[in-house]
Amino acid sequence: MPILETIGLEKRFGGILAAANVNLSVKKGARHALIGPNGAGKTTVINLLTGVLRPTAGRIMLEGRDITDAAPHERVRLGMARTFQINQLFLDLTPLESIGLVVSERLGTGADWWRVVGSKPAVTDEIVEVVERFRLTDVMHERTAILPYGKQRLLEIALAFACRPRVLLLDEPAAGVPEAERHELLATIEALPAEVTVLLIEHDMDLVFSFADRISVLVNGALFVDGAPEDVARDPRVKAVYLGEELDA
Amino acid sequence: MVTTSATAPLTPVLADDVAAYLKRRSRWSPLEVVFWIFAFASIWLFPDKYLILKDTAILALFALSLDLILGYAGIISLGQAAFFGIAGYFSGLVAKYGLINEPVIALVCSGVVAAALGFVTSFLVLRGSDLTRLMVTLGVSLMLGEVANRYASITGGADGLQGVDIAPVLGRWSFDLYGHNGYVYCLIVLFVCFVIARRIVYSPFGLSLRSLKGNALRAAAIGIPVKWRLVAIYTVSAGFAGIAGALLTQTTAFCSLDVFSLERSADLLLVLIIGGTGYLYGGLIGAVIYKFLQDWIATLTPQYWQFWIGLVLVVIVLVGRERVEGWIAAARGSVARLGDRLWTRIRPRSAALGGAADGD
């Protein structure tokens, strides 16, 4: 059974069909990449998966459970978290506070209004683990707004990871990260625990082919090709519509 | 035990650092302690000013209630008077008809009534933009004002609620003519409410409010039920506003329709513009400045005092909050450093942990 599955997913914006009969199937533990040219509907699909948008037709299944009607925050509790293509951070909080917030929510103390943040050792232990994993230790007391972009990008993933998702959706994690900070980012993505299923949406073909064990190609809102990286790379139709222009460039 | 290799030896230190930092966030700063010592010292320092001090304390609590939703959750409101007013009438009526005689119990009940109204109306307020919220909150308080006007047989209508007789607090302290007990009562209630508000904003719940004010999209994406958090803080805020309203009725033994007035809600925004939002003291400091400015200007020019309040408002907005806040932050920083130095002498061990986390 796939851990994440969409069945006939469709989204219309007025007359425009942004996602058409998308049947995506992500296996447990996979490193699955969703690629496609600009405007192919990748972001629409991720917004449908996470509940930011409601589909006009079709179902979304997470671990066999129908989550089509679940609110965004409920999907997080059911085990699926995402990052955003454009950073969505809490600029006035420090990384430590931001991660502390997520961990508190996940451990069910988020609505606790009487105790001080981090007064429970279980919370601080987990904060430390996330801070270290995402190499944010030396900036954890800085205001998020003034962090270097690469660190902000790491925090973007750290916040999603701190939700302890079984499925992690990464929306162009490397977008806009300067070359000097890129290595650190890619290394942390590589080092994500194997049991976490990752669905990667990415433009960067180097990252896709070094990371993914399965690739789905989205064109004009529809799934075009779906298979192992070698097969996708060899597929003449994919080359024609997409990879050719990207790889040659 | 720990499997990650390179960073493993550092982890315990880091964990202590994180825990210490998070605890330090909520520690009472020396400046805060000074503030409250001065507030309570005012009981002996200004014995001839009890009436204005009492009004200030009530306004401060009222402004604190708005700061909780505006400064922490980003909900703007022109209708806090709805909660102030309903609790004002409720506390007056229960005292008048002898339903609840003990003022403290009546005060708590009034707060609960206001909170209940807050809970019900929160669903109207939480949809929509800032402008929608301003209009909806304003509308609710206008409607309640007219309801109170219409049912004059209960509320006394335009004449106000007469014949309210407030029993002594806890059966011991009656409200005297000079306002001494009234002021002490208001100040203690303000302090208790402030401590509760302070607990709230430094709790995980309070942190989640700040996060959803900053970025509601992301807050939902990390599993925060945004709507319910807003409902919760709106309800708490309404309760605080209600307690302020009940204090006014109890200390004056009177309640009139102007508890619902737009001016009351608008004054509150003015107070927060003067004092600033999002650090809890804005409402308190703003209320002190506002009340004493009002008092001082009114003695100079009794008829046209609002001209000068208006001028102050314009100047504050034009000069820019940031500059004023910069001075305050600088002052606060130097006091905090002084405090830390003293702390180092007293508690060398905890300071060693804290020193590493000296982020702000």
Coordinates of C-alpha atoms in Angstrom, one line a residue, chain B residues 42-263:
Chain B
S42 CA 1.6 54.8 44.7
I43 CA -0.9 53.8 47.3
W44 CA 1.2 55.7 49.9
L45 CA 2.8 58.2 47.5
F46 CA -0.3 59.9 46.1
P47 CA -3.0 59.7 48.8
D48 CA -4.9 62.6 47.2
K49 CA -5.0 61.1 43.7
Y50 CA -6.9 57.9 44.4
L51 CA -9.7 58.6 42.0
I52 CA -7.6 59.2 39.0
L53 CA -5.3 56.3 40.0
K54 CA -8.2 54.0 40.2
D55 CA -9.5 55.1 36.8
T56 CA -6.0 54.6 35.5
A57 CA -5.8 51.0 36.9
I58 CA -9.2 50.2 35.3
L59 CA -8.1 51.7 32.0
A60 CA -4.8 49.8 32.2
L61 CA -6.6 46.5 32.6
F62 CA -9.0 47.4 29.8
A63 CA -6.0 48.2 27.5
L64 CA -4.3 45.0 28.6
S65 CA -7.3 43.1 27.3
L66 CA -7.0 44.8 23.9
D67 CA -3.2 44.2 23.8
L68 CA -3.7 40.5 24.3
I69 CA -5.6 40.3 21.0
L70 CA -4.0 43.1 19.1
G71 CA -0.4 42.8 20.2
Y72 CA -0.2 39.1 20.4
A73 CA -2.8 37.7 17.9
G74 CA -3.1 40.7 15.5
I75 CA -6.8 41.1 15.9
I76 CA -7.8 44.7 15.8
S77 CA -11.1 45.7 17.6
L78 CA -13.2 48.7 18.1
G79 CA -15.6 46.8 20.3
Q80 CA -13.9 46.0 23.5
A81 CA -16.5 48.2 25.2
A82 CA -19.1 45.5 24.5
F83 CA -17.4 43.3 27.1
F84 CA -16.6 46.2 29.4
G85 CA -20.2 47.2 29.3
I86 CA -22.0 43.9 29.7
A87 CA -19.9 43.0 32.7
G88 CA -20.4 46.5 34.1
Y89 CA -24.1 46.0 34.0
F90 CA -24.0 42.5 35.1
S91 CA -22.0 43.3 38.2
G92 CA -24.2 46.2 39.0
L93 CA -27.4 44.2 38.6
V94 CA -26.2 41.3 40.8
A95 CA -25.3 43.7 43.5
K96 CA -28.5 45.7 43.2
Y97 CA -30.7 42.7 43.5
G98 CA -28.4 41.0 46.0
L99 CA -27.8 37.9 43.8
I100 CA -24.1 37.9 44.4
N101 CA -23.1 40.1 47.3
E102 CA -19.4 39.5 47.6
P103 CA -17.5 41.8 45.2
V104 CA -14.7 39.4 44.3
I105 CA -17.1 36.6 43.4
A106 CA -19.2 39.0 41.5
L107 CA -16.1 40.3 39.7
V108 CA -15.1 36.8 38.6
C109 CA -18.7 36.0 37.5
S110 CA -18.8 39.3 35.5
G111 CA -15.6 38.3 33.7
V112 CA -17.1 34.9 32.9
V113 CA -20.2 36.5 31.4
A114 CA -18.1 38.8 29.3
A115 CA -15.9 35.9 28.2
A116 CA -19.0 34.0 27.2
L117 CA -20.1 36.9 25.0
G118 CA -16.5 37.0 23.6
F119 CA -16.7 33.3 22.8
V120 CA -20.0 33.7 21.0
T121 CA -19.0 36.8 19.0
S122 CA -15.5 35.5 18.2
F123 CA -16.9 33.5 15.3
L124 CA -18.2 36.7 13.7
V125 CA -14.9 38.5 14.3
L126 CA -12.5 35.9 13.1
R127 CA -13.5 35.8 9.6
G128 CA -12.4 38.6 7.4
S129 CA -9.8 41.3 7.2
D130 CA -8.9 44.1 9.7
L131 CA -11.5 46.4 8.3
T132 CA -14.2 43.8 8.7
R133 CA -13.1 43.1 12.2
L134 CA -13.2 46.8 13.1
M135 CA -16.8 47.1 11.8
V136 CA -18.1 43.9 13.3
T137 CA -16.6 44.6 16.7
L138 CA -17.9 48.1 16.6
G139 CA -21.3 46.9 15.5
V140 CA -21.6 44.4 18.3
S141 CA -20.9 47.0 21.0
L142 CA -23.3 49.5 19.4
M143 CA -26.1 46.9 19.4
L144 CA -25.5 46.0 23.0
G145 CA -25.6 49.7 23.9
E146 CA -29.0 50.1 22.3
V147 CA -30.3 46.9 23.9
A148 CA -29.3 48.4 27.3
N149 CA -31.0 51.6 26.3
R150 CA -34.2 49.8 25.2
Y151 CA -34.6 47.8 28.3
A152 CA -34.5 50.8 30.6
S153 CA -36.7 49.0 33.2
I154 CA -33.7 46.7 33.9
T155 CA -30.7 48.9 33.1
G156 CA -32.1 52.3 34.1
G157 CA -31.7 53.5 30.5
A158 CA -30.2 56.9 30.0
D159 CA -30.4 57.6 33.8
G160 CA -28.0 54.8 34.5
L161 CA -28.3 52.0 36.9
Q162 CA -29.2 53.5 40.3
G163 CA -29.3 52.0 43.7
V164 CA -26.3 49.7 43.4
D165 CA -25.0 48.8 46.8
I166 CA -21.6 47.1 46.8
A167 CA -20.8 45.0 49.9
P168 CA -17.4 45.1 51.5
V169 CA -14.7 43.2 49.7
L170 CA -14.3 39.7 51.2
G171 CA -16.7 41.0 53.9
R172 CA -14.1 43.3 55.3
W173 CA -13.0 46.2 53.2
S174 CA -15.8 48.6 52.2
F175 CA -15.4 51.1 49.4
D176 CA -14.7 54.4 51.3
L177 CA -15.4 57.9 50.1
Y178 CA -11.7 58.7 49.5
G179 CA -11.3 55.8 47.2
H180 CA -8.4 54.2 49.1
N181 CA -9.8 50.7 49.3
G182 CA -11.3 51.1 45.8
Y183 CA -7.8 51.8 44.4
V184 CA -6.1 49.1 46.3
Y185 CA -8.8 46.7 45.1
C186 CA -8.4 47.7 41.4
L187 CA -4.6 47.6 41.7
I188 CA -4.6 44.1 43.1
V189 CA -7.0 42.9 40.5
L190 CA -4.9 44.5 37.8
F191 CA -1.8 42.8 39.1
V192 CA -3.5 39.4 39.3
C193 CA -4.8 39.8 35.7
F194 CA -1.4 41.0 34.5
V195 CA 0.3 37.9 36.0
I196 CA -2.2 35.7 34.3
A197 CA -1.7 37.5 31.0
R198 CA 2.0 37.2 31.5
R199 CA 1.8 33.5 32.0
I200 CA -0.3 33.2 28.9
V201 CA 2.0 35.1 26.6
Y202 CA 5.1 33.2 27.7
S203 CA 3.4 29.8 27.5
P204 CA 3.4 27.6 24.4
F205 CA -0.1 28.9 23.7
G206 CA 1.2 32.5 23.8
L207 CA 4.1 31.6 21.5
S208 CA 1.6 30.0 19.0
L209 CA -0.4 33.2 19.0
R210 CA 2.7 35.2 18.1
S211 CA 3.5 32.7 15.4
L212 CA 0.0 32.9 13.8
K213 CA 0.1 36.7 14.0
G214 CA 3.4 36.6 12.1
N215 CA 2.4 33.9 9.6
A216 CA -0.9 32.2 9.8
L217 CA -0.2 30.1 6.7
R218 CA 2.8 28.5 8.2
A219 CA 1.2 28.2 11.6
A220 CA -1.4 26.0 10.1
A221 CA 1.3 24.1 8.2
I222 CA 3.0 23.1 11.5
G223 CA -0.2 21.8 12.9
I224 CA -1.6 24.8 14.8
P225 CA -5.4 25.0 14.8
V226 CA -5.3 28.7 14.0
K227 CA -9.0 29.4 14.3
W228 CA -9.4 27.8 17.8
R229 CA -6.3 29.6 19.1
L230 CA -7.9 33.0 18.0
V231 CA -11.2 32.0 19.6
A232 CA -9.5 31.2 22.8
I233 CA -7.5 34.4 23.1
Y234 CA -10.5 36.5 22.0
T235 CA -12.5 34.9 24.8
V236 CA -9.8 35.5 27.4
S237 CA -9.5 39.1 26.2
A238 CA -13.2 39.6 26.5
G239 CA -13.1 38.3 30.1
F240 CA -10.3 40.7 31.0
A241 CA -12.3 43.6 29.5
G242 CA -15.3 42.5 31.5
I243 CA -13.4 42.5 34.7
A244 CA -12.3 46.0 34.0
G245 CA -15.9 47.0 33.4
A246 CA -17.1 45.3 36.6
L247 CA -14.4 47.1 38.5
L248 CA -15.7 50.5 37.3
T249 CA -19.3 49.6 38.4
Q250 CA -18.2 48.2 41.7
T251 CA -15.9 51.2 42.6
T252 CA -18.5 53.8 41.6
A253 CA -21.7 51.9 42.6
F254 CA -23.1 53.1 39.3
C255 CA -23.3 52.0 35.7
S256 CA -24.5 54.0 32.7
L257 CA -24.9 53.6 29.0
D258 CA -21.5 55.1 28.2
V259 CA -19.8 51.9 29.2
F260 CA -20.8 50.7 25.7
S261 CA -19.7 53.9 23.9
L262 CA -17.5 54.0 20.9
E263 CA -15.3 56.5 22.6

